[in-house]
């Protein structure tokens, strides 16, 4: 029998085990290919050159994230499957195959998995490319019609990149096989992975993990001012390290305590599933930590999407709040402007004063907006259009007026003064009315007349040549320079889906693959008369424990990650936390049920007399 024929037999025999890996890889290739196709096929040809260039830049960023995920996913899955295959490879040694030929056999089998994954991903990507483009354009509100077009460059680059990653990881697996002895090959798949550390060491490890994790939470919600970016990096590192230590310390301690408590262990049919978890804990806790971190990334990605989408709407509001804004020196020019402007839905007048290259407006003129009233020694900054601020402490915007220090109590990032707030090159502050009247006499003030018209395209008969006009700001309905920002939300949603599927795939792959190593044990248990209901209960508890534990840890950490985002963005994200966690919970329950059914079919497929 040739190596190719043997590899084909192995592949067909293990195709059920490879299912989750092929599905997750094919989905990632599907997403990656469609982003490549969006970039190179001309599907977004209706956009302006500037917007198209910026969208392509965002696509490149997303592709880098997908590549990093693909590397980690393939490396993890290859390690899991290689470990389960080593016993089989050890048998081949006794049949006369050298380690070199076994590694080639492994390479051929891996190549088959890669070919099926890439073909499934590219084929589905091609079939659904037009639908993908339509969904992308619709969610992103690009205002164009997506074209159906397939780029051969996208096909070639996707295939080359995937096989480069897959080939390098396969070579690493071949090297591992060649370095393994026969004993290592035969015992690898059933090696006892129980964590043998003492209880004191595990408790210490858990305490250190909790301390590091809570340090990360502290830096995540800390008002950092200029240091907010550094705080975010510290929080990220601490959460990853703390999560790893908690899973590596507290979880083994908890399960070993459960195992040593015979009364607890023997009641409610806990013996089998607790012992199984303890037996494979060394590898399992790493998988749990990886899944938990991926789920936190998924929630954070979705939170970023909602945050940035809200900020984009706020940015667009600067140019949509008023149709025309007129600066004038005359406080009584309202009647003059009303005669020369179309019928209005809304009009307001805001006094404005300048001092030391700063603009000031009284609180009473903007009190209809949701901002606090400043005291005489306080002020509020009206920010320009920004996606995210690197400041979380408004006091850094404090200023002076006539030798009096004004403490900034709020940084308002929504449109209050429309165009003027965004277009002025100097900061604009809201101050107390009495302070404004005290510092700025009538002859030092400008007056901002704001108008919103009933018609779609008003005919404006006023220009800067008018003696009553100092400056004029007018809405440009054809301005599409910020259309590209709408795609950020779409990218974040796709990343949320990819991370979620990746996390559940890792749990499924690990549990389903381990179940094949338990077939003989479960057959023996059935032979000695253990009730199938007990075995089914054990399978349900073992699978659900792993999914439930990761969901619990993810909920806690994702709450603090969204709090950090909320501070940076200045927007509450409580609804995002609830929505994202509900989606993840429903998806994990579905995956848990599928995993339970798959493991049951593997372990209890035949009745043993």
XYZ file of C-alpha atoms in Angstrom:
609
model
C 0.000 0.000 0.000
C 1.375 3.410 -0.993
C 1.745 6.259 1.503
C -0.839 8.283 -0.409
C -3.378 5.459 -0.228
C -2.705 5.010 3.508
C -3.024 8.747 4.101
C -6.332 8.759 2.214
C -7.638 5.906 4.370
C -6.588 7.769 7.530
C -8.214 10.956 6.291
C -11.516 9.228 5.541
C -11.387 7.421 8.882
C -10.738 10.680 10.792
C -12.978 12.938 8.692
C -15.457 13.302 11.582
C -12.643 14.433 13.870
C -11.445 16.937 11.286
C -14.930 18.382 10.765
C -14.745 21.223 13.286
C -11.242 22.199 12.145
C -12.216 22.199 8.465
C -15.360 24.209 9.219
C -13.558 26.889 11.252
C -10.674 27.149 8.757
C -13.069 27.291 5.808
C -15.054 30.060 7.506
C -11.898 32.102 8.170
C -10.777 31.602 4.546
C -14.283 32.606 3.437
C -14.074 35.902 5.355
C -10.451 36.558 4.341
C -11.128 35.831 0.662
C -14.160 38.101 0.541
C -12.227 40.985 2.072
C -9.468 40.355 -0.478
C -12.104 40.313 -3.202
C -13.601 43.592 -1.961
C -10.160 45.160 -2.156
C -9.128 43.921 -5.607
C -12.259 43.084 -7.613
C -13.728 46.550 -8.049
C -16.939 45.651 -6.161
C -16.752 49.035 -4.398
C -16.013 50.978 -7.575
C -18.856 53.418 -6.934
C -16.948 55.061 -4.063
C -14.704 58.084 -4.378
C -10.969 57.449 -4.665
C -10.301 58.841 -1.165
C -12.967 56.694 0.532
C -11.917 53.613 -1.414
C -8.291 54.066 -0.388
C -9.182 54.384 3.285
C -11.519 51.382 3.184
C -8.729 49.322 1.615
C -6.474 50.428 4.449
C -9.028 49.154 6.988
C -9.352 45.897 5.045
C -5.575 45.431 5.313
C -5.795 45.885 9.099
C -8.575 43.294 9.359
C -6.600 40.895 7.162
C -3.635 41.126 9.529
C -5.920 40.238 12.464
C -7.360 37.302 10.506
C -3.886 36.049 9.595
C -2.817 36.152 13.272
C -5.939 34.239 14.215
C -5.389 31.717 11.415
C -1.821 31.041 12.590
C -2.872 30.438 16.211
C -5.897 28.363 15.205
C -3.973 26.084 12.819
C -1.089 25.709 15.289
C -3.415 24.729 18.138
C -5.517 22.312 16.098
C -2.434 20.709 14.519
C -0.945 20.143 17.977
C -4.169 18.502 19.219
C -4.537 16.230 16.202
C -0.842 15.339 16.064
C -0.927 14.247 19.675
C -3.915 11.966 19.034
C -2.216 10.468 15.949
C 1.122 9.660 17.569
C -0.091 6.327 18.954
C -1.139 5.336 15.444
C 2.246 6.439 14.114
C 3.937 4.319 16.800
C 2.144 1.251 15.455
C 3.456 2.083 11.986
C 6.999 1.903 13.362
C 6.404 -1.723 14.372
C 5.091 -2.377 10.857
C 8.419 -1.258 9.410
C 7.857 2.409 8.512
C 10.710 4.787 9.314
C 10.126 8.086 11.081
C 10.900 9.864 7.806
C 8.162 8.011 5.928
C 5.732 8.495 8.822
C 6.362 12.253 8.746
C 5.663 12.237 4.984
C 2.432 10.317 5.708
C 1.498 13.002 8.236
C 2.282 15.711 5.685
C 0.046 14.099 3.021
C -2.832 13.715 5.473
C -2.453 17.321 6.625
C -2.309 18.431 3.010
C -5.665 16.763 2.397
C -7.182 18.651 5.325
C -5.712 21.906 3.998
C -6.963 21.292 0.448
C -10.494 20.525 1.632
C -10.470 23.653 3.854
C -9.177 25.988 1.150
C -11.506 24.562 -1.515
C -14.519 24.884 0.792
C -13.563 28.421 1.807
C -12.807 29.661 -1.724
C -15.833 27.936 -3.256
C -18.238 29.323 -0.637
C -16.513 32.696 -0.864
C -17.004 32.765 -4.638
C -20.639 31.631 -4.476
C -21.539 34.163 -1.807
C -19.197 37.001 -2.809
C -22.002 39.106 -4.262
C -24.178 38.554 -1.171
C -21.176 39.354 1.050
C -20.582 42.594 -0.872
C -24.260 43.542 -0.641
C -24.334 42.918 3.116
C -21.091 44.852 3.570
C -22.404 47.831 1.570
C -25.793 47.743 3.320
C -24.494 47.536 6.890
C -21.855 50.164 6.144
C -24.424 52.542 4.552
C -22.050 53.304 1.677
C -24.861 54.432 -0.598
C -23.620 52.492 -3.642
C -24.679 49.357 -5.511
C -22.288 46.455 -5.031
C -20.969 44.899 -8.247
C -20.508 41.169 -8.777
C -16.872 40.545 -9.605
C -14.280 37.903 -8.714
C -10.604 38.803 -8.508
C -8.119 36.089 -9.439
C -5.546 37.998 -7.420
C -7.721 37.501 -4.333
C -7.975 33.757 -5.061
C -4.225 33.356 -5.590
C -3.182 35.452 -2.566
C -5.620 33.651 -0.270
C -4.397 30.212 -1.379
C -0.722 31.135 -1.173
C -1.042 32.704 2.273
C -3.048 29.800 3.677
C -0.684 27.141 2.361
C 2.328 29.123 3.567
C 0.939 29.147 7.114
C -0.327 25.577 6.922
C 2.906 24.348 5.336
C 5.132 25.855 8.021
C 3.035 24.378 10.824
C 2.987 21.006 9.048
C 6.796 21.084 8.803
C 6.912 21.746 12.547
C 4.710 18.661 13.090
C 6.937 16.539 10.830
C 9.970 17.586 12.836
C 8.165 16.650 16.067
C 7.431 13.164 14.702
C 11.026 12.606 13.605
C 12.322 13.599 17.053
C 9.890 11.317 18.932
C 10.840 7.848 20.083
C 8.572 4.818 19.692
C 7.666 5.032 23.379
C 6.741 8.699 23.024
C 4.585 7.950 20.004
C 2.707 5.123 21.681
C 2.052 6.959 24.961
C 1.455 10.516 23.727
C -2.262 10.237 23.126
C -2.985 8.770 26.566
C -0.462 10.626 28.627
C -1.667 11.610 32.081
C -1.970 15.402 32.046
C -2.967 15.835 35.651
C -1.472 18.924 37.276
C 0.698 17.490 40.059
C 1.513 20.740 41.843
C 0.747 20.974 45.560
C -2.431 22.646 46.778
C -0.450 25.468 48.366
C 1.326 26.220 45.106
C -1.958 26.154 43.154
C -3.586 28.512 45.674
C -0.605 30.857 45.473
C -0.780 30.730 41.678
C -4.504 31.514 41.779
C -3.991 34.419 44.206
C -1.258 35.882 41.996
C -3.532 35.424 38.966
C -6.399 37.223 40.716
C -4.071 40.051 41.777
C -2.764 40.473 38.228
C -6.286 40.242 36.788
C -7.671 42.876 39.162
C -4.652 45.059 38.391
C -5.661 44.806 34.743
C -9.240 45.742 35.654
C -7.977 48.738 37.613
C -5.914 50.055 34.719
C -8.808 49.381 32.341
C -11.158 51.753 34.183
C -8.553 54.203 35.492
C -8.744 57.842 34.385
C -5.454 57.987 32.570
C -5.332 61.415 30.960
C -2.377 61.290 28.559
C -1.494 57.787 29.836
C -4.727 56.094 28.762
C -3.052 54.240 25.865
C -0.332 52.923 28.166
C -2.972 51.940 30.719
C -4.830 50.008 28.016
C -1.668 48.078 27.117
C -0.980 47.274 30.788
C -4.603 46.165 31.231
C -4.421 43.902 28.165
C -1.238 42.178 29.310
C -2.525 41.789 32.884
C -5.880 40.342 31.798
C -4.212 37.776 29.509
C -1.617 36.755 32.116
C -4.122 36.812 34.975
C -6.625 34.679 33.055
C -3.911 32.139 32.276
C -2.796 31.943 35.925
C -6.355 31.614 37.249
C -7.090 28.742 34.885
C -3.703 27.214 35.710
C -4.024 27.647 39.472
C -7.581 27.961 40.734
C -9.162 25.483 38.308
C -6.786 22.560 39.035
C -7.109 23.292 42.778
C -10.915 23.328 42.540
C -11.109 20.067 40.589
C -8.532 18.304 42.758
C -10.458 19.398 45.860
C -13.638 18.006 44.308
C -11.780 14.789 43.462
C -10.433 14.359 47.004
C -13.839 14.949 48.604
C -15.255 11.418 48.295
C -18.688 12.361 49.617
C -19.034 15.112 47.015
C -17.486 12.971 44.281
C -19.712 9.926 44.715
C -23.003 11.825 44.973
C -24.988 12.983 41.933
C -22.819 10.855 39.597
C -19.838 13.239 39.601
C -17.047 10.649 39.723
C -16.462 10.068 36.025
C -16.601 13.598 34.608
C -14.541 15.136 37.454
C -11.825 12.501 37.061
C -11.760 13.001 33.282
C -11.273 16.760 33.713
C -8.500 16.234 36.262
C -6.789 13.638 34.077
C -6.360 16.094 31.166
C -6.086 19.326 33.133
C -2.560 20.326 32.038
C -3.641 20.697 28.406
C -7.236 21.698 29.156
C -6.507 24.777 31.258
C -4.438 26.248 28.427
C -7.345 25.669 26.059
C -9.764 27.285 28.540
C -7.534 30.336 28.872
C -7.198 30.680 25.088
C -10.969 30.396 24.587
C -11.721 32.901 27.343
C -9.294 35.430 25.849
C -10.791 34.942 22.371
C -14.293 35.546 23.760
C -13.115 38.703 25.543
C -11.641 39.856 22.221
C -14.982 39.123 20.536
C -16.948 41.255 23.017
C -14.339 44.022 22.846
C -14.461 43.998 19.032
C -18.243 44.350 19.072
C -17.992 47.068 21.723
C -15.493 48.920 19.552
C -17.912 48.616 16.646
C -20.827 50.129 18.542
C -18.614 52.805 20.097
C -17.093 53.875 16.797
C -20.488 53.753 15.092
C -21.869 56.126 17.722
C -18.863 58.407 17.341
C -19.280 58.405 13.551
C -22.913 59.435 13.934
C -21.748 62.225 16.258
C -19.141 63.298 13.702
C -21.746 63.442 10.949
C -24.000 65.439 13.246
C -21.582 68.387 13.069
C -22.519 68.960 9.442
C -26.184 67.928 9.763
C -27.261 69.861 12.853
C -27.781 73.159 11.029
C -28.151 74.060 7.361
C -26.561 77.474 7.789
C -24.676 79.218 10.596
C -23.947 82.951 10.341
C -21.496 84.933 12.466
C -22.436 88.576 12.937
C -21.439 91.527 15.116
C -25.050 92.703 15.407
C -27.104 91.157 18.244
C -30.320 92.333 16.566
C -29.754 90.934 13.070
C -32.319 88.128 13.414
C -35.089 89.965 11.529
C -32.634 90.950 8.799
C -31.534 87.332 8.227
C -35.064 85.949 8.488
C -36.184 88.084 5.545
C -33.370 86.793 3.333
C -33.529 83.112 4.268
C -36.125 80.399 3.410
C -38.747 79.245 5.871
C -37.069 77.746 8.919
C -37.801 74.780 11.159
C -35.467 76.034 13.883
C -33.297 79.021 14.664
C -31.118 79.885 17.653
C -28.743 82.691 18.595
C -25.511 81.992 20.509
C -23.260 84.819 21.814
C -19.591 84.069 21.204
C -16.514 85.847 22.608
C -12.782 85.445 21.993
C -9.972 85.775 24.513
C -6.357 84.564 24.264
C -7.090 82.500 21.130
C -9.997 80.754 22.833
C -13.735 81.034 22.231
C -16.317 81.220 25.010
C -20.108 80.871 24.965
C -22.589 81.334 27.866
C -24.301 78.248 29.263
C -27.838 79.641 28.757
C -27.372 79.623 24.963
C -26.661 75.868 24.873
C -28.634 74.714 27.943
C -31.043 72.703 25.749
C -28.258 70.172 25.202
C -27.467 67.462 27.726
C -24.553 69.170 29.458
C -24.021 70.223 33.055
C -24.158 73.857 34.131
C -20.650 75.057 35.053
C -19.999 77.173 38.135
C -18.050 80.432 37.951
C -14.712 78.654 38.315
C -15.615 75.839 35.885
C -15.894 75.340 32.139
C -16.943 72.727 29.571
C -14.940 71.974 26.425
C -16.839 71.522 23.160
C -14.623 69.039 21.297
C -14.069 68.700 17.572
C -14.968 65.608 15.563
C -12.871 62.665 16.774
C -13.317 58.886 16.698
C -11.661 58.168 20.034
C -9.912 60.412 22.500
C -6.678 59.432 24.213
C -7.803 61.477 27.206
C -10.159 60.113 29.857
C -9.759 62.966 32.333
C -11.494 66.244 31.313
C -9.425 68.346 33.744
C -6.481 68.322 31.309
C -8.540 70.811 29.248
C -8.674 73.359 32.077
C -7.894 76.924 31.057
C -7.582 80.515 32.330
C -9.768 83.557 31.729
C -8.732 86.997 32.947
C -6.293 85.419 35.418
C -8.955 83.112 36.799
C -8.339 79.350 36.521
C -11.302 77.463 35.086
C -11.476 73.742 35.807
C -12.882 71.726 32.921
C -15.606 69.447 34.281
C -16.736 67.867 31.011
C -15.465 67.140 27.518
C -18.508 67.228 25.212
C -17.866 65.218 22.049
C -21.228 65.753 20.371
C -22.241 68.629 18.116
C -23.482 71.599 20.133
C -22.419 74.458 17.870
C -22.519 72.531 14.590
C -20.000 73.577 11.908
C -18.423 76.228 14.080
C -17.513 73.776 16.824
C -15.730 71.624 14.260
C -14.238 74.196 11.898
C -12.765 76.651 14.395
C -9.017 76.183 14.907
C -9.224 77.333 18.546
C -10.881 75.570 21.513
C -14.483 76.465 22.386
C -15.575 76.567 26.051
C -18.965 76.876 27.745
C -18.835 79.062 30.872
C -21.254 80.373 33.492
C -23.540 83.205 32.298
C -22.547 85.615 35.036
C -18.845 85.082 34.281
C -19.486 85.597 30.572
C -21.350 88.890 31.211
C -18.646 89.990 33.639
C -15.703 89.401 31.293
C -17.170 90.183 27.866
C -19.024 93.480 27.272
C -21.489 93.752 24.368
C -18.984 95.323 21.982
C -16.593 92.333 22.303
C -19.108 89.694 21.313
C -19.996 87.933 18.089
C -23.384 86.333 17.528
C -23.872 82.948 15.918
C -27.222 82.646 14.117
C -28.133 78.982 13.526
C -30.788 77.919 11.015
C -32.415 74.628 10.019
C -34.674 74.884 6.956
C -37.761 72.948 5.889
C -36.676 72.427 2.281
C -34.036 69.926 1.172
C -31.945 72.385 -0.847
C -32.435 75.928 0.475
C -31.530 78.908 -1.673
C -29.205 81.068 0.430
C -29.053 84.737 -0.564
C -26.541 85.764 2.096
C -22.761 85.730 1.628
C -19.659 87.041 3.371
C -19.939 90.196 1.245
C -22.977 91.223 3.255
C -21.959 93.937 5.794
C -23.954 92.169 8.517
C -21.980 88.929 8.044
C -18.578 88.153 9.563
C -18.523 84.483 8.585
C -20.875 81.851 7.234
C -20.918 78.029 7.491
C -23.167 76.065 5.134
C -23.959 72.347 4.947
C -22.618 70.495 1.911
C -25.027 67.653 1.139
C -22.606 66.181 -1.390
C -19.754 65.840 1.086
C -18.927 62.122 1.309
C -15.423 62.412 2.727
C -16.422 60.477 5.843
C -18.308 57.604 4.201
C -15.372 55.255 4.809
C -15.867 55.556 8.562
C -19.172 53.666 8.271
C -17.296 50.475 7.387
C -15.545 50.293 10.779
C -18.674 48.942 12.458
C -19.014 46.244 9.777
C -15.407 45.138 10.230
C -15.886 44.898 14.007
C -19.018 42.771 13.604
C -17.170 40.344 11.311
C -14.284 40.106 13.803
C -16.791 39.421 16.589
C -18.221 36.506 14.581
C -14.767 35.137 13.686
C -13.513 35.238 17.299
C -16.727 33.649 18.588
C -16.602 30.782 16.078
C -12.886 30.310 16.763
C -13.424 30.047 20.525
C -16.242 27.523 20.253
C -14.321 25.547 17.611
C -11.334 25.181 19.943
C -13.531 23.815 22.735
C -15.310 21.474 20.341
C -12.091 20.221 18.735
C -10.501 19.517 22.122
C -13.479 17.691 23.627
C -14.446 15.775 20.514
C -10.865 14.724 19.846
C -10.382 13.586 23.460
C -13.552 11.505 23.244
C -11.886 9.142 20.736
C -9.287 8.312 23.378
C -12.052 7.378 25.842
C -13.855 4.837 23.654
C -12.219 1.790 25.253
C -12.805 3.123 28.773
C -16.515 3.725 28.116
C -16.891 0.298 26.514
C -15.358 -1.244 29.606
C -17.702 0.733 31.871
C -20.684 -0.525 29.890
C -19.391 -4.105 30.074
C -19.168 -3.993 33.869
C -22.751 -2.767 34.068
C -22.554 1.033 34.465
C -25.913 2.506 33.485
C -25.915 4.408 30.167
C -27.804 7.229 31.905
C -24.833 7.708 34.214
C -22.453 7.805 31.252
C -24.679 10.292 29.391
C -24.867 12.487 32.491
C -21.073 12.405 32.758
C -20.680 13.483 29.123
C -23.184 16.326 29.558
C -21.509 17.611 32.722
C -17.975 17.391 31.300
C -18.863 19.290 28.114
C -21.095 21.865 29.811
C -18.561 22.538 32.586
C -15.963 23.611 30.019
C -18.312 25.853 28.018
C -19.886 27.336 31.151
C -16.586 28.096 32.887
C -15.220 30.024 29.905
C -18.458 31.976 29.584
C -18.355 32.964 33.265
C -14.751 34.210 33.159
C -15.431 36.005 29.867
C -18.457 37.825 31.339
C -16.410 39.289 34.180
C -13.456 40.400 32.059
C -15.581 41.696 29.167
C -17.510 43.918 31.597
C -14.302 45.733 32.518
C -13.070 45.873 28.922
C -16.318 47.595 27.900
C -16.036 49.943 30.883
C -12.600 50.951 29.612
C -14.024 51.544 26.131
C -16.867 53.532 27.630
C -14.430 55.853 29.395
C -12.407 56.430 26.245
C -15.473 56.974 24.062
C -17.540 58.850 26.609
C -20.581 56.640 25.848
C -22.335 54.040 28.040
C -21.950 50.469 26.749
C -24.218 48.570 29.118
C -26.555 47.526 26.308
C -23.591 46.288 24.250
C -22.461 44.148 27.195
C -25.907 42.565 27.527
C -26.399 42.041 23.777
C -22.938 40.606 23.115
C -23.075 38.258 26.103
C -26.549 37.033 25.157
C -25.362 36.289 21.611
C -22.309 34.455 22.938
C -24.413 32.545 25.486
C -26.893 31.359 22.851
C -24.105 30.367 20.453
C -22.178 28.537 23.178
C -25.311 26.667 24.285
C -25.864 25.582 20.678
C -22.237 24.471 20.336
C -22.395 22.707 23.695
C -25.467 20.730 22.586
C -23.769 19.799 19.304
C -20.619 18.781 21.188
C -22.605 16.654 23.649
C -24.388 14.884 20.806
C -21.124 14.279 18.924
C -19.341 12.907 21.993
C -22.318 10.692 22.851
C -22.339 9.276 19.318
C -18.626 8.527 19.631
C -18.631 6.955 23.087
C -22.077 5.344 23.251
C -22.740 4.483 19.628
C -22.975 0.738 20.268
C -24.443 -1.142 23.169
C -21.973 -3.461 24.784
C -23.500 -6.690 25.924
